[in-house]
mmCIF file of C-alpha atoms in Angstrom:
data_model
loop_
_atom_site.group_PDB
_atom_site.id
_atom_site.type_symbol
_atom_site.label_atom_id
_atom_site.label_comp_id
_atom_site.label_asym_id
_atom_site.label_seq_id
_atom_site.Cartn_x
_atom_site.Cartn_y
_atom_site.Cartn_z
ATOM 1 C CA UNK A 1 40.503 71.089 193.590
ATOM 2 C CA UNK A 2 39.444 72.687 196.873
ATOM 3 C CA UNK A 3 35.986 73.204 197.661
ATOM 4 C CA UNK A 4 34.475 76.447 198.322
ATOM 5 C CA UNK A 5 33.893 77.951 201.778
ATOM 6 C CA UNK A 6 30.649 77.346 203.231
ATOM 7 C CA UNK A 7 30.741 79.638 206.302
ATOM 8 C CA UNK A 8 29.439 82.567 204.656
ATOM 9 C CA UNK A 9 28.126 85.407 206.657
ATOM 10 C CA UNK A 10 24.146 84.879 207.436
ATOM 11 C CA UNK A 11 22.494 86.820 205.109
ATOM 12 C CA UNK A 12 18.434 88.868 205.119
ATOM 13 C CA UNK A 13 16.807 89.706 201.725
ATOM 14 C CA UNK A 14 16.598 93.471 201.525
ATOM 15 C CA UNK A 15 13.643 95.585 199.958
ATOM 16 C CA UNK A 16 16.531 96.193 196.983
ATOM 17 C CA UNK A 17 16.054 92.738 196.176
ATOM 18 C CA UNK A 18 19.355 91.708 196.901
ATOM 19 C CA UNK A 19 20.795 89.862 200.070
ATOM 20 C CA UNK A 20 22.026 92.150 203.039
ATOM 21 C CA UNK A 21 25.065 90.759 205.511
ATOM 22 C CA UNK A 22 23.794 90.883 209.000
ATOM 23 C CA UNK A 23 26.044 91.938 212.438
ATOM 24 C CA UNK A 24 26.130 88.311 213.650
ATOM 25 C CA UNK A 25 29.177 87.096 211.806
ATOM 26 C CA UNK A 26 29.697 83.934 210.444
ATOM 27 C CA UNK A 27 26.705 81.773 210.533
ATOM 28 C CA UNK A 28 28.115 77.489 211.132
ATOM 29 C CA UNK A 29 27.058 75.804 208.275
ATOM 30 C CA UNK A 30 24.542 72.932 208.435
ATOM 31 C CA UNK A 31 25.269 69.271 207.036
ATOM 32 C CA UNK A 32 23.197 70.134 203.867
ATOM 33 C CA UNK A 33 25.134 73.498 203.266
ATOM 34 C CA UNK A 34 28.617 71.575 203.693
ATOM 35 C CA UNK A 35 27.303 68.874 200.948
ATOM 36 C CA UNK A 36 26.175 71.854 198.714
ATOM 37 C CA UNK A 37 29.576 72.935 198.732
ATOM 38 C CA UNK A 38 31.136 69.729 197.971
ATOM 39 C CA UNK A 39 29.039 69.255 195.397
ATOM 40 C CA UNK A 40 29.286 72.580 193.614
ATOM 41 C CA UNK A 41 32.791 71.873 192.563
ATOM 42 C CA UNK A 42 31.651 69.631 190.534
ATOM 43 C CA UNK A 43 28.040 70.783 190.069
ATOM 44 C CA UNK A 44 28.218 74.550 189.076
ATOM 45 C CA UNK A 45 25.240 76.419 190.978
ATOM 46 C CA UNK A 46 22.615 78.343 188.767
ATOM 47 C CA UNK A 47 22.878 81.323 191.238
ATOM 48 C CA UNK A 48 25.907 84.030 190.221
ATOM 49 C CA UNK A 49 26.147 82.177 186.447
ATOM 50 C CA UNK A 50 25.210 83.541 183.196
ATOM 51 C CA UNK A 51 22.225 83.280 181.607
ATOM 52 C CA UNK A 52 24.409 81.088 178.770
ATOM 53 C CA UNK A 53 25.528 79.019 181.381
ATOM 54 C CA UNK A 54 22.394 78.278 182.984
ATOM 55 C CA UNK A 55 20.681 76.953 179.900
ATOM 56 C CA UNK A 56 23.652 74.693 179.023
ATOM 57 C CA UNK A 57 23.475 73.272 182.578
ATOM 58 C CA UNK A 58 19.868 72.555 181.831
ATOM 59 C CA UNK A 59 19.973 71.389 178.640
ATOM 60 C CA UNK A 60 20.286 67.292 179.506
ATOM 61 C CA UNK A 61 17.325 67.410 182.188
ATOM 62 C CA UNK A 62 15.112 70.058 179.945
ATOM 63 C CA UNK A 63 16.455 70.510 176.196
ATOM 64 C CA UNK A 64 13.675 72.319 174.928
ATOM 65 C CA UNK A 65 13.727 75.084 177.068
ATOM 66 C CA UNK A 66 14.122 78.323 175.792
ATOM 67 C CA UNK A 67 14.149 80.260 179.021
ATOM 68 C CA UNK A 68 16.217 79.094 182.225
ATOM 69 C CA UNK A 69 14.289 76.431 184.667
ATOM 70 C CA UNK A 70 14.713 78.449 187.715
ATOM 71 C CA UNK A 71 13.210 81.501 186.510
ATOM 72 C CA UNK A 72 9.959 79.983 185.687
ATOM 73 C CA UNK A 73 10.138 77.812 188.239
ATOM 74 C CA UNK A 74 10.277 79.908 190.932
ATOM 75 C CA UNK A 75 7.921 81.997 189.028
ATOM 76 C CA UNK A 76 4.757 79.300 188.959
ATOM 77 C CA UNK A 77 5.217 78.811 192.883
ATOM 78 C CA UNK A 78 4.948 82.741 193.511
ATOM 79 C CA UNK A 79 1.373 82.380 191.700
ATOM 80 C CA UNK A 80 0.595 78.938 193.501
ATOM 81 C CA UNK A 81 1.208 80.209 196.852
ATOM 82 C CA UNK A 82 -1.059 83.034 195.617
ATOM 83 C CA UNK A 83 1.703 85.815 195.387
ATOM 84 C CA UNK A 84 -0.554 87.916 193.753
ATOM 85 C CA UNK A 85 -2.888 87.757 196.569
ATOM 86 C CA UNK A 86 -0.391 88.374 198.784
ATOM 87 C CA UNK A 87 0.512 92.094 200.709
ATOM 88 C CA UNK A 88 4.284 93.357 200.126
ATOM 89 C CA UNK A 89 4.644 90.472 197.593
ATOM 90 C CA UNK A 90 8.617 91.073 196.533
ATOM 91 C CA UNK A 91 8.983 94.018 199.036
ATOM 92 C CA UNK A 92 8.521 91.938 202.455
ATOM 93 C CA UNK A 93 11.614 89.810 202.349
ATOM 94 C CA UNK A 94 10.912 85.699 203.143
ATOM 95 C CA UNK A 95 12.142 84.278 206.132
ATOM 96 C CA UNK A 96 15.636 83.684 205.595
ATOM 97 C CA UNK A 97 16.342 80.066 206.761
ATOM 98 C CA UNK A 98 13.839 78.925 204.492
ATOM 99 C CA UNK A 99 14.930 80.835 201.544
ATOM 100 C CA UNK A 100 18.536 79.730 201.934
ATOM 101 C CA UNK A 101 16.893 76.088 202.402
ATOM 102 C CA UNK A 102 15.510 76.272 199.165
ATOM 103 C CA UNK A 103 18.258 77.563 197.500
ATOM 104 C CA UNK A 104 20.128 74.637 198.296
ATOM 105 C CA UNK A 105 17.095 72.262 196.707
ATOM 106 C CA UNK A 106 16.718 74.720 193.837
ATOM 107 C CA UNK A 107 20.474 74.135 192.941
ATOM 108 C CA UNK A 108 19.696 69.963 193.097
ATOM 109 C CA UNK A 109 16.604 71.213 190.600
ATOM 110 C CA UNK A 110 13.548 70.372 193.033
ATOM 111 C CA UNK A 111 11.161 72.347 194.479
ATOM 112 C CA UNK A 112 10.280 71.200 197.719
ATOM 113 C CA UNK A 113 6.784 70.168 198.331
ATOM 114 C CA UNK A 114 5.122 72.052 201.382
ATOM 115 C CA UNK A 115 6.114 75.458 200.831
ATOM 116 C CA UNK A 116 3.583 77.879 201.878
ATOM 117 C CA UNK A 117 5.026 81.521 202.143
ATOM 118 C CA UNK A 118 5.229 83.103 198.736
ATOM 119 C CA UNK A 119 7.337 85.329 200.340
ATOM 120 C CA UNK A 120 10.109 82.640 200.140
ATOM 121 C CA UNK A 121 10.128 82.218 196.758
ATOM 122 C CA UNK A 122 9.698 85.605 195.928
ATOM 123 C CA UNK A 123 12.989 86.337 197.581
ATOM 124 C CA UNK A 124 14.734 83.543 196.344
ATOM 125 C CA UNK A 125 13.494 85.012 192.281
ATOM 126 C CA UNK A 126 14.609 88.538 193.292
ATOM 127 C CA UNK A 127 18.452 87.197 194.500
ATOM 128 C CA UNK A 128 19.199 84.327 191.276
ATOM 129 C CA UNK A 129 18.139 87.586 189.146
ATOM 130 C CA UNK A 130 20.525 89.968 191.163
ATOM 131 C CA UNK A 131 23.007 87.227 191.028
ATOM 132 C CA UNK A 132 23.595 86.273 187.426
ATOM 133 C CA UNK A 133 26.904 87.424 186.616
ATOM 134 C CA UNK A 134 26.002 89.841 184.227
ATOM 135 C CA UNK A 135 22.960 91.716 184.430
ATOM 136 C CA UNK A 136 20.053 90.702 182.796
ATOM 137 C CA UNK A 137 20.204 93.806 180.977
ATOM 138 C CA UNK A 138 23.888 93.614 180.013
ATOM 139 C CA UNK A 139 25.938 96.514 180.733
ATOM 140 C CA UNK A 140 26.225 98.041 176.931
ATOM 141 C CA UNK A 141 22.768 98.762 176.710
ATOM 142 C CA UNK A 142 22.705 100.609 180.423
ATOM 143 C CA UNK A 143 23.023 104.149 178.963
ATOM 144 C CA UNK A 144 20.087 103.284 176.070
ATOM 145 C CA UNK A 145 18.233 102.366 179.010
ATOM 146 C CA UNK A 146 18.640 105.638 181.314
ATOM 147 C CA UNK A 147 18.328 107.909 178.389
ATOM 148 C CA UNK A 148 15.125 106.728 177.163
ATOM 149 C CA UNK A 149 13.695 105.704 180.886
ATOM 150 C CA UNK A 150 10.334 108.067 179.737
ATOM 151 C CA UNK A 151 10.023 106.702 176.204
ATOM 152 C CA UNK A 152 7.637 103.642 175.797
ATOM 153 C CA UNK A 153 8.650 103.461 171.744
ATOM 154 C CA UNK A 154 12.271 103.728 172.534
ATOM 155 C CA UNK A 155 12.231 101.284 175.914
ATOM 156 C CA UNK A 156 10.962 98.788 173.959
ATOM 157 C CA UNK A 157 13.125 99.320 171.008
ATOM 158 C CA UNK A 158 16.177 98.669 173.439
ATOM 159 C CA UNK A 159 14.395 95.282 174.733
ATOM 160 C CA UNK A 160 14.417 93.920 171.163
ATOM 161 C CA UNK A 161 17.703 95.117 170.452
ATOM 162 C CA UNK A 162 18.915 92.901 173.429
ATOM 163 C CA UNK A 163 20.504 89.350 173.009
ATOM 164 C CA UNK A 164 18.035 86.301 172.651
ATOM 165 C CA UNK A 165 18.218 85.247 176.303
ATOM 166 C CA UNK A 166 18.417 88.514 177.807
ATOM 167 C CA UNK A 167 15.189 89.702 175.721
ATOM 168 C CA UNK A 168 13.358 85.947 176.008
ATOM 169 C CA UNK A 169 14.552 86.091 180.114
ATOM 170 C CA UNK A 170 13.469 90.224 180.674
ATOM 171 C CA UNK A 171 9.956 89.314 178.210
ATOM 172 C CA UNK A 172 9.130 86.701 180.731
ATOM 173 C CA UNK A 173 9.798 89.030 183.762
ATOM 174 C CA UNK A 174 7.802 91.712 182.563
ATOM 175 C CA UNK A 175 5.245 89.272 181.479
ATOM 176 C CA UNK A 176 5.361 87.825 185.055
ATOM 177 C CA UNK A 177 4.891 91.386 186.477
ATOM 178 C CA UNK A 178 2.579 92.633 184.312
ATOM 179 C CA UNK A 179 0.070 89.964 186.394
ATOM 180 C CA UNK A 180 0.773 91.629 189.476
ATOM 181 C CA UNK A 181 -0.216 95.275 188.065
ATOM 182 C CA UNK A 182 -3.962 94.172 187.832
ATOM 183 C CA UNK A 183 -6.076 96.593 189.502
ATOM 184 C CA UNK A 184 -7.545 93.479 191.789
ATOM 185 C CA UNK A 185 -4.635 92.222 192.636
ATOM 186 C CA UNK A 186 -3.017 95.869 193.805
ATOM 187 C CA UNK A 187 -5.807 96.412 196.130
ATOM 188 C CA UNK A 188 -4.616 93.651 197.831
ATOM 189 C CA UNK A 189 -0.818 93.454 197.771
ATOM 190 C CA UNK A 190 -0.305 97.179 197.474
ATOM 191 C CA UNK A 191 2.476 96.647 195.143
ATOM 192 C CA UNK A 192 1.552 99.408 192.188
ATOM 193 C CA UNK A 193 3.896 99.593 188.778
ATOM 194 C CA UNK A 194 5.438 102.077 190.557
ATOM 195 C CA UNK A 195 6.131 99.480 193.955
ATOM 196 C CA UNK A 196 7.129 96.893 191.622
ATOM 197 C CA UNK A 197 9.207 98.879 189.473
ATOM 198 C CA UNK A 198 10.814 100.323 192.710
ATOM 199 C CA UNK A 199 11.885 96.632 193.542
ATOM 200 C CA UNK A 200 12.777 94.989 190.591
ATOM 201 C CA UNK A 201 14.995 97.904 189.000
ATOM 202 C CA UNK A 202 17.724 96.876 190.915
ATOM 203 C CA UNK A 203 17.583 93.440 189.701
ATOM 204 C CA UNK A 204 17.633 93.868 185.940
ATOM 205 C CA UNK A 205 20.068 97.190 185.540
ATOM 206 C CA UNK A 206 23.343 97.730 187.416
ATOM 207 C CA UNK A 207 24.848 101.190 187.347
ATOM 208 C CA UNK A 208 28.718 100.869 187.120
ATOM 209 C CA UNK A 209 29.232 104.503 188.553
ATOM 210 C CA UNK A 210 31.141 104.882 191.893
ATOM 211 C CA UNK A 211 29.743 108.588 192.080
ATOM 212 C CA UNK A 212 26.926 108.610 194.671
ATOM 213 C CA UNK A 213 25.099 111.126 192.799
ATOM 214 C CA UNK A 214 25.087 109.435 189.758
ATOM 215 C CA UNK A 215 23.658 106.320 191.375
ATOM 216 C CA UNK A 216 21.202 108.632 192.894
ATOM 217 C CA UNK A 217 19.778 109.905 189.891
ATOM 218 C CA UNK A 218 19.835 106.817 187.667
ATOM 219 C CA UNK A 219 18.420 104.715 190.256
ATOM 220 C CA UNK A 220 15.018 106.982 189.560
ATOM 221 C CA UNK A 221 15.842 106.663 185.915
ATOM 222 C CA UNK A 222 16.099 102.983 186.269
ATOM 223 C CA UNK A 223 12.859 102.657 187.733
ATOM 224 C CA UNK A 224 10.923 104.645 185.544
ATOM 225 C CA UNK A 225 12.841 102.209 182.778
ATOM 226 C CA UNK A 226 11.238 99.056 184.586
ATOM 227 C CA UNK A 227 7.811 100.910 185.289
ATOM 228 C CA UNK A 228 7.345 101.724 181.485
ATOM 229 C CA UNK A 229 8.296 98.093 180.295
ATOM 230 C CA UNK A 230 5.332 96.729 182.544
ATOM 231 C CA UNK A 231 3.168 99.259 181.561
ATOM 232 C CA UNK A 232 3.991 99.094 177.812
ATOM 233 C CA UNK A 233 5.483 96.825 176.818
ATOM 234 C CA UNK A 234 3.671 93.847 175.021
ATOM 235 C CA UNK A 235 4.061 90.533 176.020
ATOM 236 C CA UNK A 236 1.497 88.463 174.352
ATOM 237 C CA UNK A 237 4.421 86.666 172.310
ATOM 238 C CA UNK A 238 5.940 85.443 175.734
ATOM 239 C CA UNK A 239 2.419 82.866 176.249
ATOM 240 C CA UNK A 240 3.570 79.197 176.354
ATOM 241 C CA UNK A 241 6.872 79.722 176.289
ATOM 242 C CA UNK A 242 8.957 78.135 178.726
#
């Protein structure tokens, strides 16, 4: 079985949430990066899977999980670095060396001790959601979603009409958001619903249009769809669950 090619254009986190290819070219992979890639072949990665396949990866190291380890992983060290204390949290990106380095650990499930820029893992959240191989709102419900993007009753209808994961996964984002939104913690991040909506939109929904002014128009209609989840949608079910 060959293994997969490790000298992959250096990549920057962009305000999207997604990962941008910069001018340089090829970036030489370090000795870590080369053992990452011999292991994946036998070690599928959690990043660019589907949800499915993420909780059977985890399900010998954490069987009781409902929700994928990553996620709320990553999740607790944005609020222990004090992400919601933190200005441009999920619109500055992290630096990228260190969010590629902990990709690499994340994939070996560890979070290394020491971090310190919630920026880092903040970036790192934004790309495994833009990654999973289907969005986290799967493609079928994409119109529901842009038709109803100014409808609290109906967006929410839509997230319980999704599949288990995809509603348990999206609950625990908007949950997860929905701490950022607190008036004390906007005054000093200056991420609003309507910053936060502006970023994550692109994570959850994925237009399949190739006409630019389609995108154009349902990328506003996508992130009025995010803005009323966090400001509507209720959550309180999601507490405990991991």
């Amino acid at each position: 079985m060959p293994v997969p090619a490790v000298g992959t254009p250096a990549a920057a986190p962009d305000d999207a949430g997604g990962l941008s290819c910069l001018s340089q070219g090829l970036k030489k992979p370090n000795i870590e990066e080369i053992r990452h890639a011999k292991n994946a072949v036998f070690n599928p990665s959690m990043f660019g899977s589907s949800l499915q396949d993420i909780i059977n990866m985890q399900k010998e190291r954490y069987p009781d999980r409902q929700l994928p380890w990553v996620q709320t992983r990553l999740s607790e060290e944005v609020l222990a670095l004090n992400g919601d204390q933190t200005e441009g949290i999920f619109r500055v990106p992290g630096d990228i060396d260190e969010v590629n380095a902990l990709k690499l650990q994340v994939d070996q499930w560890k979070i290394p001790t020491g971090l310190e820029d919630p920026h880092v893992p903040a970036s790192l959240l934004k790309l495994w959601y833009r990654e999973l191989e289907e969005p986290l709102i799967p493609h079928e419900f994409y119109e529901q979603c842009i038709t109803h993007y100014e409808n609290p009753e109906a967006a929410i209808a839509v997230v319980h009409s999704l599949p288990r994961i995809n509603k348990m996964v999206l609950c625990y984002l908007i949950r997860f958001l929905q701490v950022f939104v607190q008036p004390a913690n906007v005054a000093v991040t200056k991420m609003d619903v309507n910053n936060l909506a502006m970023v994550m939109a692109p994570n959850c929904l994925r237009c399949q249009s190739d006409d630019p002014r389609i995108i154009f128009e349902n990328t506003r209609k996508e992130m009025s769809f995010i803005r009323v989840l966090i400001q509507h949608l209720d959550t309180s079910f999601m507490e405990g669950v991991l």
